[in-house]
XYZ file of C-alpha atoms in Angstrom:
195
model
C -0.338 0.150 -0.150
C 1.518 3.166 -0.927
C -0.930 6.822 0.297
C 0.305 9.756 -0.376
C -0.016 13.218 1.505
C 0.916 15.836 -1.034
C -1.280 19.418 0.472
C 2.032 21.927 0.342
C 4.586 19.756 1.277
C 7.949 20.029 -0.559
C 9.262 16.963 0.232
C 7.065 13.747 -0.446
C 5.062 12.224 1.907
C 4.037 8.993 2.126
C 2.869 5.957 4.162
C 4.217 2.239 2.199
C 2.700 -0.707 4.459
C 1.146 2.199 6.755
C 4.496 3.649 8.503
C 4.618 7.334 7.731
C 7.313 7.687 5.283
C 8.362 3.617 5.623
C 10.806 1.963 3.690
C 10.675 0.757 -0.006
C 13.095 -2.200 0.171
C 11.295 -3.994 -2.429
C 8.545 -1.650 -4.098
C 5.717 -1.891 -5.166
C 4.038 -5.856 -5.790
C 7.696 -6.621 -6.315
C 8.961 -4.418 -8.773
C 11.276 -1.767 -8.044
C 9.618 1.546 -6.861
C 11.578 5.212 -8.043
C 10.332 8.392 -6.556
C 11.761 11.602 -8.105
C 11.260 15.371 -7.371
C 10.109 17.906 -10.614
C 9.973 21.546 -10.589
C 10.156 23.618 -7.303
C 8.270 25.277 -4.372
C 4.288 24.685 -4.632
C 4.378 23.840 -8.971
C 6.802 20.502 -7.606
C 5.353 17.565 -8.784
C 6.318 13.660 -6.592
C 6.679 11.441 -8.820
C 6.044 6.995 -8.090
C 7.636 4.863 -10.935
C 6.733 1.658 -10.360
C 9.434 -0.135 -13.098
C 7.718 -3.134 -14.413
C 10.977 -4.408 -16.745
C 11.595 -7.440 -14.843
C 8.510 -9.139 -16.607
C 7.389 -6.207 -18.493
C 10.392 -5.055 -20.044
C 10.422 -1.472 -20.839
C 7.013 -0.958 -19.009
C 6.345 1.014 -16.020
C 3.100 2.606 -13.935
C 4.148 6.729 -12.679
C 1.812 8.552 -9.849
C 2.312 11.570 -10.076
C 0.855 14.311 -7.569
C 0.656 17.802 -7.308
C -0.661 19.644 -4.462
C -3.741 17.371 -3.633
C -4.324 15.831 -7.578
C -3.277 12.798 -7.872
C -2.048 11.283 -11.892
C -1.305 7.668 -12.754
C -0.294 6.829 -16.049
C 0.533 3.734 -17.747
C 2.888 5.092 -20.713
C 3.118 2.771 -23.741
C 1.004 0.427 -22.546
C 1.059 -3.449 -23.621
C -1.442 -6.022 -24.292
C 0.796 -8.295 -22.523
C 1.388 -6.529 -19.591
C -1.984 -4.592 -18.624
C -4.349 -7.311 -20.994
C -5.476 -8.931 -17.852
C -6.378 -5.936 -16.199
C -9.922 -5.133 -14.293
C -11.770 -2.741 -13.027
C -12.634 1.179 -12.956
C -10.003 1.557 -15.634
C -12.302 -1.278 -18.608
C -11.358 -3.785 -20.526
C -7.551 -3.247 -22.369
C -8.709 -4.612 -25.171
C -12.135 -3.308 -26.592
C -11.878 -0.136 -24.378
C -15.129 -0.535 -22.484
C -15.568 0.942 -19.076
C -17.171 -1.530 -17.347
C -19.557 -1.959 -13.647
C -18.126 -3.487 -10.929
C -19.953 -7.167 -12.609
C -17.330 -6.803 -15.180
C -20.253 -7.020 -17.845
C -22.258 -4.280 -17.862
C -20.868 -1.442 -19.402
C -21.497 2.279 -18.882
C -20.435 5.012 -21.328
C -21.473 7.800 -18.412
C -18.244 8.850 -16.721
C -20.178 10.115 -14.009
C -21.852 6.783 -13.996
C -18.706 4.895 -13.907
C -17.666 6.629 -10.724
C -20.618 6.172 -8.770
C -20.682 2.241 -9.347
C -17.015 1.978 -8.364
C -17.376 4.438 -5.273
C -15.161 2.560 -2.492
C -17.513 -0.226 -0.670
C -17.040 -1.470 2.629
C -15.747 -4.324 1.792
C -13.454 -2.967 -0.444
C -9.760 -3.400 0.304
C -8.455 -0.100 2.110
C -6.293 1.957 -0.337
C -5.832 4.995 2.471
C -4.760 5.520 6.160
C -7.627 7.943 6.708
C -11.288 7.554 5.618
C -12.647 10.877 4.201
C -16.082 12.155 3.337
C -18.049 11.146 1.482
C -18.184 7.267 2.488
C -20.451 4.859 1.052
C -23.365 4.434 1.792
C -23.450 8.312 1.587
C -22.779 9.141 -2.067
C -19.585 10.779 -3.606
C -19.518 14.565 -4.296
C -19.960 14.633 -8.157
C -17.636 17.161 -10.016
C -19.184 20.719 -10.903
C -19.072 22.469 -14.311
C -15.915 25.003 -13.385
C -17.605 27.697 -15.515
C -21.010 26.938 -13.222
C -22.672 28.245 -10.378
C -19.763 27.963 -8.543
C -18.078 30.913 -10.869
C -21.398 32.902 -11.040
C -21.084 32.803 -6.699
C -17.503 33.918 -7.182
C -18.426 37.185 -9.549
C -16.902 39.633 -6.654
C -13.777 37.630 -6.650
C -10.229 38.204 -8.857
C -10.552 34.762 -9.846
C -9.115 33.087 -12.908
C -10.966 34.023 -16.322
C -11.348 30.961 -18.679
C -9.351 33.060 -21.553
C -6.420 32.987 -18.547
C -6.726 29.390 -18.254
C -7.112 28.321 -21.976
C -3.733 31.105 -22.617
C -2.255 28.824 -19.414
C -2.447 25.860 -21.068
C -2.407 26.653 -25.030
C 1.538 25.148 -24.648
C -0.014 21.899 -23.914
C -0.060 19.768 -27.918
C -3.160 17.548 -27.130
C -6.089 19.013 -27.009
C -7.601 16.702 -24.475
C -4.779 17.697 -22.119
C -5.926 20.862 -23.248
C -9.333 20.635 -22.391
C -8.788 19.016 -18.940
C -6.263 21.370 -18.421
C -8.403 24.781 -18.650
C -11.042 22.575 -16.428
C -8.540 22.035 -13.621
C -7.318 25.645 -13.462
C -10.913 26.950 -13.258
C -12.131 24.767 -11.195
C -9.074 25.220 -8.639
C -8.637 28.377 -9.433
C -5.033 27.692 -9.692
C -2.655 28.068 -12.645
C -0.490 26.153 -11.201
C -2.243 23.566 -12.217
C -0.871 23.294 -15.735
C 2.752 22.014 -14.077
C 0.347 18.377 -14.107
C 0.125 18.338 -18.026
């Protein structure tokens, strides 16, 4: 188990097998784990790289944290390494996002998130429980240009134009869209660093 606490800490803060800053001798699942820091100050990203090369040459899983946000990436995934994965990520071969029963296809990401809310019988991933917990429903995301933004009219927040300008250096159109959403939702231009 690897649990992150990245709320404005200058160095990676994690728990390994419930131990704060626990020594990671065997890595994750028997694969080596490397921790690096990219950048400085509030824009620092902590990258945790799980190296799968001993079983799947050239394959890694990366986990990056920026403030309280976590990104998990599977660069250059292969069917050999990830073809039999199940869970919220869906079916690797077809791209279908599946319910817990691994049969029902759910194309709506909000419904998918609700379906996969952590249940009391699920394995525990984090050392603390945070609100909400089942049976209380998940907090659904807001449209960052919606009601919350209208309540801030008197604030000197970040505009959509500022967010778009800050994210415009990104080359992938989906990254630009996600970046603009994150900047507007958090009102934090540092979020551009997550992309």
